[in-house]
mmCIF file of C-alpha atoms and ligand atoms in Angstrom:
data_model
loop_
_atom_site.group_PDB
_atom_site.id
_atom_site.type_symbol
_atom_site.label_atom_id
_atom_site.label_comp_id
_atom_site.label_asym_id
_atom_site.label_seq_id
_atom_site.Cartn_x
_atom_site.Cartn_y
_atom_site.Cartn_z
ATOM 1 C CA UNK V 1 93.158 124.658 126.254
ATOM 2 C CA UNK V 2 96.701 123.172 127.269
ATOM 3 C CA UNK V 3 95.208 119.918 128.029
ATOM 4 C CA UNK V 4 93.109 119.670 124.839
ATOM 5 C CA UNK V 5 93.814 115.950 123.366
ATOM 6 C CA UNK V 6 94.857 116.605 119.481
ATOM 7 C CA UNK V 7 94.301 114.640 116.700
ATOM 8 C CA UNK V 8 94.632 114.606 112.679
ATOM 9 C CA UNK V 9 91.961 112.798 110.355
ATOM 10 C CA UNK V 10 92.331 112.486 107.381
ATOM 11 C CA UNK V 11 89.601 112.141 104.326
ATOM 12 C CA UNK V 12 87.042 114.663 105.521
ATOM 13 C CA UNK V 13 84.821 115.284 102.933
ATOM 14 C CA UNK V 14 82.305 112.511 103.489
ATOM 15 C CA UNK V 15 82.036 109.171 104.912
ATOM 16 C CA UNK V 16 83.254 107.511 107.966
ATOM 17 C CA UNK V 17 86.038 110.960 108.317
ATOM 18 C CA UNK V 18 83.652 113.848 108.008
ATOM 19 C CA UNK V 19 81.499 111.791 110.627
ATOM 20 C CA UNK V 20 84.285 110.982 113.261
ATOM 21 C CA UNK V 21 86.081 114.434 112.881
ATOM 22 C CA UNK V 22 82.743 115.626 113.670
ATOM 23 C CA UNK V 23 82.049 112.834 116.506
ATOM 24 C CA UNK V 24 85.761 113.988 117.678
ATOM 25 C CA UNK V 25 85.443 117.800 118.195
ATOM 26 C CA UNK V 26 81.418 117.442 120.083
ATOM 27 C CA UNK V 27 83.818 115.070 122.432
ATOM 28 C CA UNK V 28 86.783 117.585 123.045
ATOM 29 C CA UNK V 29 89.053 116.824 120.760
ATOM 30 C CA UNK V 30 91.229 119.423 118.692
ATOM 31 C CA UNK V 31 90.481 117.967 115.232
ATOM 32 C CA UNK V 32 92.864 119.147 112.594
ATOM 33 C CA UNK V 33 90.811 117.562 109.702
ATOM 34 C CA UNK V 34 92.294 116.960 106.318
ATOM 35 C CA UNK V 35 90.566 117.846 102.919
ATOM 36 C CA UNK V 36 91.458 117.713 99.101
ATOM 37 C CA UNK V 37 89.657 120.384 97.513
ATOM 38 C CA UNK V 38 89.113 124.066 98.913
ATOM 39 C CA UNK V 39 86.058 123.465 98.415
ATOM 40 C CA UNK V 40 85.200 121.067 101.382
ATOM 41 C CA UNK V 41 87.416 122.884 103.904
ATOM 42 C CA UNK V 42 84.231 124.998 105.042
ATOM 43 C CA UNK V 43 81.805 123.356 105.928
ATOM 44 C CA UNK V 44 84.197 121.664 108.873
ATOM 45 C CA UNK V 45 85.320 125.168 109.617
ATOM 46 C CA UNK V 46 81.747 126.075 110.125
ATOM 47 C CA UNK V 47 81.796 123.562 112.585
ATOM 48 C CA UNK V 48 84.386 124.026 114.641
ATOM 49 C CA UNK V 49 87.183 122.281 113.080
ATOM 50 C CA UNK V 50 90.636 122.758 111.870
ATOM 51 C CA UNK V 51 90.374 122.299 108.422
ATOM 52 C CA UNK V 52 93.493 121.711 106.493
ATOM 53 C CA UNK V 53 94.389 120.677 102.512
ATOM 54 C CA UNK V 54 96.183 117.112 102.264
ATOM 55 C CA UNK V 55 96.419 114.607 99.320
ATOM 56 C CA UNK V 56 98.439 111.987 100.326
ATOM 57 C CA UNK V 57 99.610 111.737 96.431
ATOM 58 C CA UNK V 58 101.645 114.694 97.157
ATOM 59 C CA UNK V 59 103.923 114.353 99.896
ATOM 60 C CA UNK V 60 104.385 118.763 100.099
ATOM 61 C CA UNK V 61 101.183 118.967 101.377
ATOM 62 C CA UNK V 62 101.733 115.796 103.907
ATOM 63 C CA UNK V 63 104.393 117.675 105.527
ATOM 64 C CA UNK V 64 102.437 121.456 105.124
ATOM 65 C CA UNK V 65 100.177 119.500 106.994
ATOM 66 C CA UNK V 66 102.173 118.393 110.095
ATOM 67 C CA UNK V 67 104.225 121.846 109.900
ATOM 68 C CA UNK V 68 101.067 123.484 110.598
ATOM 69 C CA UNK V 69 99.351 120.875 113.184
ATOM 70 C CA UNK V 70 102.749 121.229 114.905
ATOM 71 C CA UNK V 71 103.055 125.039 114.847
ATOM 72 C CA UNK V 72 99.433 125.911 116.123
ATOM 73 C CA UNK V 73 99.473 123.080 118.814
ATOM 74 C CA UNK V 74 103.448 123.918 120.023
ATOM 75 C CA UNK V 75 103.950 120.364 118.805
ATOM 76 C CA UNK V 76 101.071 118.182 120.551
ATOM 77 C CA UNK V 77 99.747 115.225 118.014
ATOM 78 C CA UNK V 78 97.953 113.029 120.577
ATOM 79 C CA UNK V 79 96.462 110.792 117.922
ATOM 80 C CA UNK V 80 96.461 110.419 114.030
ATOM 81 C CA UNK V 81 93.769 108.522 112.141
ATOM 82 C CA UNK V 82 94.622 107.603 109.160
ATOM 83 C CA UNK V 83 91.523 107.942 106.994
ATOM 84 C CA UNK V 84 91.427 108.851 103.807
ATOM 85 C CA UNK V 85 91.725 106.211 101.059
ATOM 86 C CA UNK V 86 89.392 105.017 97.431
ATOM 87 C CA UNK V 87 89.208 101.477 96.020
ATOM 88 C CA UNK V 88 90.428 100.882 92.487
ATOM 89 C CA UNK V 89 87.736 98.440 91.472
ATOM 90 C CA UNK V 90 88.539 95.410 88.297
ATOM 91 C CA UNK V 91 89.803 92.009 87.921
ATOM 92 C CA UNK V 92 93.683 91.867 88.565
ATOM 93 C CA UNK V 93 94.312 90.705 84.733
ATOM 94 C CA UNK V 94 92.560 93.964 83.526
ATOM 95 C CA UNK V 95 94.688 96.404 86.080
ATOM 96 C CA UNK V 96 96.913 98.436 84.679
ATOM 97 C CA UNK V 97 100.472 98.373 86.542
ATOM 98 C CA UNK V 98 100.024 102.547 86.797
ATOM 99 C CA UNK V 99 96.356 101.892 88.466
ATOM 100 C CA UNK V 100 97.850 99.725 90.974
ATOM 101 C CA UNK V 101 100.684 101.670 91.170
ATOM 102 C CA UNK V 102 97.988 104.824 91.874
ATOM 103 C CA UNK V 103 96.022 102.837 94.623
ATOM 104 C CA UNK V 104 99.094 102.025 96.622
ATOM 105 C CA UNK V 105 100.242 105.671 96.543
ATOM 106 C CA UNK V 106 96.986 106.581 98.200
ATOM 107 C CA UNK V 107 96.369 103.644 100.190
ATOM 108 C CA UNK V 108 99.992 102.854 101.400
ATOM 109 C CA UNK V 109 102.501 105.289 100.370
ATOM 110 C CA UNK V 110 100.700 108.726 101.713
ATOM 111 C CA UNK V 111 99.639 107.029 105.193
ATOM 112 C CA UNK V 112 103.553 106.194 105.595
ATOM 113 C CA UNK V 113 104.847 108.854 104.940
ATOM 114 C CA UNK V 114 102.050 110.699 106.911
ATOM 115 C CA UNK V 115 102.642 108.259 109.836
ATOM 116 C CA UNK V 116 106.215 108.604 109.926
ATOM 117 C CA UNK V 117 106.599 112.580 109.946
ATOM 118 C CA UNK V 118 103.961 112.314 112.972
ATOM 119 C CA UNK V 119 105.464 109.635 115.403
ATOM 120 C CA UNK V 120 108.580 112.120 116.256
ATOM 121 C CA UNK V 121 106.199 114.174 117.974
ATOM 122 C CA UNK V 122 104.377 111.392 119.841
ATOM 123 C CA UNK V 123 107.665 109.863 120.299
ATOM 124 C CA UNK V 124 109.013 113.284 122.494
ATOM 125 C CA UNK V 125 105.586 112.892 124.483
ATOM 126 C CA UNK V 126 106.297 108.927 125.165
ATOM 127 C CA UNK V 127 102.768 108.777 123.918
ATOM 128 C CA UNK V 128 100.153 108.653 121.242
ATOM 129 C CA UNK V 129 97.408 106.894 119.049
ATOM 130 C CA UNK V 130 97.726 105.896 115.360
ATOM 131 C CA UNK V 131 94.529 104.500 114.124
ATOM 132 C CA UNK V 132 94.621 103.397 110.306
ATOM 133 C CA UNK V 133 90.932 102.498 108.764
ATOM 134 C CA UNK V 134 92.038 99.588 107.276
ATOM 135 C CA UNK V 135 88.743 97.150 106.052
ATOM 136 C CA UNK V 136 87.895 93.582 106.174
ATOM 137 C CA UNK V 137 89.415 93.310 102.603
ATOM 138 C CA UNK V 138 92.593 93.925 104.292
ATOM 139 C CA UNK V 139 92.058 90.294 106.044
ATOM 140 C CA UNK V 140 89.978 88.532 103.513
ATOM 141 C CA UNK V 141 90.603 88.656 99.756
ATOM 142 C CA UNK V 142 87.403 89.557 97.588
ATOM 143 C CA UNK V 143 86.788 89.242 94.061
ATOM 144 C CA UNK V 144 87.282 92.090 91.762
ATOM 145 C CA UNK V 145 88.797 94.276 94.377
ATOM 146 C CA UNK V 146 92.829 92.919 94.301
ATOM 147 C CA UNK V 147 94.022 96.256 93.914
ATOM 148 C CA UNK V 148 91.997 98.000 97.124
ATOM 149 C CA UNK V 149 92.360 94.244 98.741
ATOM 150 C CA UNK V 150 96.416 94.155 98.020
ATOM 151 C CA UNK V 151 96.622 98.020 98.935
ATOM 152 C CA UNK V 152 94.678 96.857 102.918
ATOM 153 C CA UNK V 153 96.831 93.953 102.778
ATOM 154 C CA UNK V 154 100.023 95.908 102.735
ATOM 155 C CA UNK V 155 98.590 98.268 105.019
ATOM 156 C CA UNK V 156 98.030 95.671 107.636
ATOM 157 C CA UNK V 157 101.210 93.882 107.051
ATOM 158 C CA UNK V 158 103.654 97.544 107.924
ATOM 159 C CA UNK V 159 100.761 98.760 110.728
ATOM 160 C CA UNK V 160 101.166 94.862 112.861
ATOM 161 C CA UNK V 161 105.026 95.623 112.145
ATOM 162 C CA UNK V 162 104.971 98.788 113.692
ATOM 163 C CA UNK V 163 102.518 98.124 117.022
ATOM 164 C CA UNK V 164 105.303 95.555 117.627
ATOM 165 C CA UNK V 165 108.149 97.884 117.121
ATOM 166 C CA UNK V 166 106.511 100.425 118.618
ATOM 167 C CA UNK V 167 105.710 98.360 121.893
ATOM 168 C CA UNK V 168 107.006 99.835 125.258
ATOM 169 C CA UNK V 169 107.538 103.535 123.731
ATOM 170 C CA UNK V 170 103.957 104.597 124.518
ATOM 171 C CA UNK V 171 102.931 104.801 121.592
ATOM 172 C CA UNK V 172 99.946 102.324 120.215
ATOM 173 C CA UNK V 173 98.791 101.206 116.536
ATOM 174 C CA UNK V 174 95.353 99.910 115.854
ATOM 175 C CA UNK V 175 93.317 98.971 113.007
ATOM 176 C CA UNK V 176 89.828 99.193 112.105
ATOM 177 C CA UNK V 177 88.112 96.420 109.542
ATOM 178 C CA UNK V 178 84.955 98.090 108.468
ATOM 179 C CA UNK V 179 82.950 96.111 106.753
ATOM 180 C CA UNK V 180 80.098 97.681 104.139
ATOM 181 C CA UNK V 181 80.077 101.394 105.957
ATOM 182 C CA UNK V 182 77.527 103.921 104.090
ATOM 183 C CA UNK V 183 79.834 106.731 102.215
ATOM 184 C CA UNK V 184 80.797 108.312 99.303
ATOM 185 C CA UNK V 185 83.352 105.267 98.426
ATOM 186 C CA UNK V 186 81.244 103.015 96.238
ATOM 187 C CA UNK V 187 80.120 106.044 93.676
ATOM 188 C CA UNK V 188 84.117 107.378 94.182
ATOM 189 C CA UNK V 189 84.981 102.890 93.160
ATOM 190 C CA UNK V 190 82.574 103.620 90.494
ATOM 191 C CA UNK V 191 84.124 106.316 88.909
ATOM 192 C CA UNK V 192 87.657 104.347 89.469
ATOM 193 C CA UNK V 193 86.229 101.601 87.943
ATOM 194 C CA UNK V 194 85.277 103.477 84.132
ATOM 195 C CA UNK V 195 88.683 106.018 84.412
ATOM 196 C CA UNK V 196 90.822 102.907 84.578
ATOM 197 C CA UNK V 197 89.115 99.182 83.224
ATOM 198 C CA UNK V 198 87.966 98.265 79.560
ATOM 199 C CA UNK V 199 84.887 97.068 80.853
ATOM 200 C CA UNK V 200 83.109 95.688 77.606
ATOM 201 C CA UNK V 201 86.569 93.911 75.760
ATOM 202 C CA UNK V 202 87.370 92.033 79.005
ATOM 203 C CA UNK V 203 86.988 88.408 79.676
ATOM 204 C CA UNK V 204 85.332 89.797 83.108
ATOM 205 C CA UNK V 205 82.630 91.609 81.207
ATOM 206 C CA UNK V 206 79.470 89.865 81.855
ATOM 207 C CA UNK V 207 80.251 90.259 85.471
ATOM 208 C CA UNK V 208 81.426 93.533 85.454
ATOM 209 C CA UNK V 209 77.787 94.350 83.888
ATOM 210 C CA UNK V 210 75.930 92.795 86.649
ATOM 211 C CA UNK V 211 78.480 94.322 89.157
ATOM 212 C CA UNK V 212 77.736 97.686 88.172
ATOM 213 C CA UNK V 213 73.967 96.628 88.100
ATOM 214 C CA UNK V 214 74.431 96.269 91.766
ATOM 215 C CA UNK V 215 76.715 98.914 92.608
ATOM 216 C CA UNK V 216 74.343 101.328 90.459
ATOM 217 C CA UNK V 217 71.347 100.578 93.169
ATOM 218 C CA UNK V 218 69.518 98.217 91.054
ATOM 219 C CA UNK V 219 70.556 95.474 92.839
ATOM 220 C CA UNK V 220 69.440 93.886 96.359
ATOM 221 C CA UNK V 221 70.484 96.438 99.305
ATOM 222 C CA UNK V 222 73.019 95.051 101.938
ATOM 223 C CA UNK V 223 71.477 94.742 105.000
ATOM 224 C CA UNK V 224 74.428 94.980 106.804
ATOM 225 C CA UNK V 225 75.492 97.904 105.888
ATOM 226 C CA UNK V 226 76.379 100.364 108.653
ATOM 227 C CA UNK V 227 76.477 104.167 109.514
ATOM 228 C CA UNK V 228 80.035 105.983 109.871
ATOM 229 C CA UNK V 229 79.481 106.025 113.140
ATOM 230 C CA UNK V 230 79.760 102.139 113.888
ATOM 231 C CA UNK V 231 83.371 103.303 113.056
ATOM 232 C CA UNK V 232 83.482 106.150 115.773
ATOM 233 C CA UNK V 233 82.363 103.597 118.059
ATOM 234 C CA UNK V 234 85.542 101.786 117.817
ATOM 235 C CA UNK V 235 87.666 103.865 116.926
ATOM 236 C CA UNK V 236 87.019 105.882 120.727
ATOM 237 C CA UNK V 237 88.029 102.634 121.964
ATOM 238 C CA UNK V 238 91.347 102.372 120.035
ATOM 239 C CA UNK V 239 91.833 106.502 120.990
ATOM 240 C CA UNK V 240 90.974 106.320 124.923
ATOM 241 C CA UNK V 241 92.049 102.750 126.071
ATOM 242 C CA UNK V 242 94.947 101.716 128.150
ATOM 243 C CA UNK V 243 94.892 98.203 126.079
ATOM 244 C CA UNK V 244 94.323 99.432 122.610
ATOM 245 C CA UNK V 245 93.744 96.587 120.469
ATOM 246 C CA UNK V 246 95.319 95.281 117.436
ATOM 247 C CA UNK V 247 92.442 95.209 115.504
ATOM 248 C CA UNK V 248 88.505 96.302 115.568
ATOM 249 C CA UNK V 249 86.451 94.553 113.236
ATOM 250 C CA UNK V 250 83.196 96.935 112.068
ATOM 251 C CA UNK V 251 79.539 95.041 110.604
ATOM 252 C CA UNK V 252 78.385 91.304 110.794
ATOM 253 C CA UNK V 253 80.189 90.400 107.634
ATOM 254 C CA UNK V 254 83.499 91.808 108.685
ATOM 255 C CA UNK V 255 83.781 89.874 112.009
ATOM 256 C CA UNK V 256 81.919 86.718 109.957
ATOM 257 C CA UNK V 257 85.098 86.755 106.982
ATOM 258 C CA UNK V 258 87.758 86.589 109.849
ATOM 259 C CA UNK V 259 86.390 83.802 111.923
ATOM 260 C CA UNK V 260 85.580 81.570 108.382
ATOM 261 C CA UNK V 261 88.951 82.807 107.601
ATOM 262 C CA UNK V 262 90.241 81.428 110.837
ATOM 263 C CA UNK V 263 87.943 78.342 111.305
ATOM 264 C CA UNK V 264 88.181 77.113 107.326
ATOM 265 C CA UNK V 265 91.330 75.554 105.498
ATOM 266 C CA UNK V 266 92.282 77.850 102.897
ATOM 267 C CA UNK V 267 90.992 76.527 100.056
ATOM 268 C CA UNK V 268 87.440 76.063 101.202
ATOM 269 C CA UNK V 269 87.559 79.871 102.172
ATOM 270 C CA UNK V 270 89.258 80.764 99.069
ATOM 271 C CA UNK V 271 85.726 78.635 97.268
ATOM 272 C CA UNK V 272 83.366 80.160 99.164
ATOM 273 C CA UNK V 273 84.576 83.671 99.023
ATOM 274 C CA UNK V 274 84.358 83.616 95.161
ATOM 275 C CA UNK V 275 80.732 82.976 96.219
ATOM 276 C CA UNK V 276 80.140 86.764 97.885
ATOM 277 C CA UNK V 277 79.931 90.032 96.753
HETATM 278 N N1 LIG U 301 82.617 102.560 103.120
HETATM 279 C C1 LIG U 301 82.981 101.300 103.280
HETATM 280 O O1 LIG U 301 82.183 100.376 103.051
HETATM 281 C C2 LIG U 301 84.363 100.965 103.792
HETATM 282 C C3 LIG U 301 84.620 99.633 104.160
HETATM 283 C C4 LIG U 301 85.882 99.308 104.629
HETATM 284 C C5 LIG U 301 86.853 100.279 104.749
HETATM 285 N N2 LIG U 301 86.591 101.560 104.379
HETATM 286 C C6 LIG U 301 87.681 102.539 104.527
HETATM 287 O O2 LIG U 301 87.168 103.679 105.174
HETATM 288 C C7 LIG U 301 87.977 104.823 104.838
HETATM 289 C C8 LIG U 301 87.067 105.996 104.509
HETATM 290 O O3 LIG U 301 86.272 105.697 103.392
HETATM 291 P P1 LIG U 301 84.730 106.122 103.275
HETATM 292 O O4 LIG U 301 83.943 104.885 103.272
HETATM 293 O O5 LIG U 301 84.415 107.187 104.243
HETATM 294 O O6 LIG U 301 84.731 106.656 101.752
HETATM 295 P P2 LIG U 301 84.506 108.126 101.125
HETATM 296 O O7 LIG U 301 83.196 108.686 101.559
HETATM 297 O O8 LIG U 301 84.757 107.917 99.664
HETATM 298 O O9 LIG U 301 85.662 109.012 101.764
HETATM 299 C C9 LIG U 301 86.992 108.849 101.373
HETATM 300 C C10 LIG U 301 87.776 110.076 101.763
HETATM 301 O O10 LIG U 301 89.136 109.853 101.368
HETATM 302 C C11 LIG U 301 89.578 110.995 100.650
HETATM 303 N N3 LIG U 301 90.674 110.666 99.750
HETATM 304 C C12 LIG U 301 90.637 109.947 98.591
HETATM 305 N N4 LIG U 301 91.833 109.959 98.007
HETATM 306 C C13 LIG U 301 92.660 110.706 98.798
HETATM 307 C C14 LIG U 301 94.021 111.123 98.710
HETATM 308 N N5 LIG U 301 94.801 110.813 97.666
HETATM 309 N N6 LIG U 301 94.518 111.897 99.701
HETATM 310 C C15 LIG U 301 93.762 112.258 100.753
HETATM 311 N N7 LIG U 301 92.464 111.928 100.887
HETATM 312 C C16 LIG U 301 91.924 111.153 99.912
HETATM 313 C C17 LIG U 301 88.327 111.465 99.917
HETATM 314 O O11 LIG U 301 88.499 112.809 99.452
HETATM 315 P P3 LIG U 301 87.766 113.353 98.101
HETATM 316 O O12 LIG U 301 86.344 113.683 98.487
HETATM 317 O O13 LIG U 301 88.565 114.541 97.748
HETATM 318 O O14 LIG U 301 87.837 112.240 97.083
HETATM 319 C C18 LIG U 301 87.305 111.338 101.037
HETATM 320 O O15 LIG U 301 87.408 112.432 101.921
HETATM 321 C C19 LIG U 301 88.885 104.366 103.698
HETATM 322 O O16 LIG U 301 90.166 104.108 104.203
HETATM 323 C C20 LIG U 301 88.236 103.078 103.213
HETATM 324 O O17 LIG U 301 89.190 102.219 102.658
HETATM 325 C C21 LIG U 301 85.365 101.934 103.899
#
């Protein structure tokens, strides 16, 4: 259909992005929905969806991508939402430069580059939606996470940058700050966690034991934990909107952290974050 919105989501294999692409196409979207392994392109095929290999580690397949979005749709990209992304789990001191180095190449480097081979389409249409699923750690720091946290952080600081350079072209940039979001990404921070931290000859490691105590499933259960599609909820807002808005915070303790962070000097907040996790 020539008037069939098009979008690209990234991270499809589970989570909040197998969910929306999903939530996307039963709405009318052309979903072009991005994978990593062969694997996990079929069952979105089997649903309807345009599913497409992407690792945003290797920038050939970031522009195979938008080569082949572009060819199919005659160059339509309505809206891109950035998606896909893992946490790199351990206390700064015990991250290795090449772990950080790994989470920003996900977390950062791929969505840039990803972002910027897609807005010269939007930009000959004077229009489109760029959606990046940022998190609450991307406002608030949290213990143990400064790699994920610094990786959000950047992300926020170049998406703001861009919604403001981007203002009166018709094109808009939101965020979304999920908060705790059932997925695969706490067993896939799990995994991160024992490829890349000496867990038992670190100064962190009675509280890396009880962290993966919790993490494991034998600690309490977070209430507040929503379904992916608390994040489609939003993130229709962000897509279908005249006023788009700079940010959408997801979950209780997501829109909680940014009005302590607001309401609390900094070093009170700083105090009482070390007190969550
Ligand atoms: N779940 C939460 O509590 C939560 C909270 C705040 C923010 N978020 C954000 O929500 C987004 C989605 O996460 P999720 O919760 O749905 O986790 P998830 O179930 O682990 O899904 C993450 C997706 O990202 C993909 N991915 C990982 N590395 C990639 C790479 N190098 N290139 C392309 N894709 C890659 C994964 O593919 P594979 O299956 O191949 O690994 C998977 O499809 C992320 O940006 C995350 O930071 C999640």
């Amino acid at each position: 259909m020539a008037d069939q919105r098009t979008i690209v989501v990234t991270g499809c294999s589970s989570g909040i992005g197998a969910c929306c692409a999903r939530a996307l196409e039963a709405d009318g979207w052309r979903v072009f929905a991005t994978v990593r392994k062969t694997e996990d392109l079929e069952s979105l095929k089997a649903d309807g969806i345009e599913a497409v290999l992407m690792d945003y580690t290797r920038p050939e397949t970031i522009t195979a991508l938008v080569d082949t979005v572009a060819e199919r749709t005659g160059g339509r990209i309505d809206a891109l939402f950035n998606n896909g992304a893992y946490g790199q789990p351990g206390a700064v001191e015990d991250l290795t430069t090449q772990a950080l180095r790994d989470q920003f190449e996900t977390n950062v480097f791929g969505w840039h580059e990803l972002t910027r081979q897609v807005i010269p389409y939007m930009r000959q249409r004077s229009q489109g939606r760029i959606v990046q699923c940022s998190s609450i750690l991307g406002l608030v720091p949290y213990r143990y996470r400064g790699a994920y946290t610094a990786s959000k952080f950047a992300l926020e600081g170049l998406s703001v940058t861009l919604r403001m350079e981007l203002q009166g072209s018709g094109l808009h940039v939101s965020l979304i700050e999920p908060g705790p979001i059932t997925s695969r990404f706490t067993a896939n921070a799990l995994t991160k966690i024992r490829e890349h931290i000496d867990l038992e000859n670190s100064p962190h490691a009675v509280e890396y034991r009880r962290q993966l105590a919790r993490l494991e499933g034998s600690g309490p259960v977070n209430r507040h934990k929503l379904g992916p599609e608390a994040v489609y909820a939003v993130l229709t807002h962000a897509l279908n909107s005249k006023n788009p808005k700079p940010h959408y915070p997801v979950t209780t303790p997501a829109k909680q952290g940014i009005w302590l962070k607001r309401l609390l000097p900094a070093d009170l907040f700083y105090r009482l974050m070390r007190w969550t996790d």
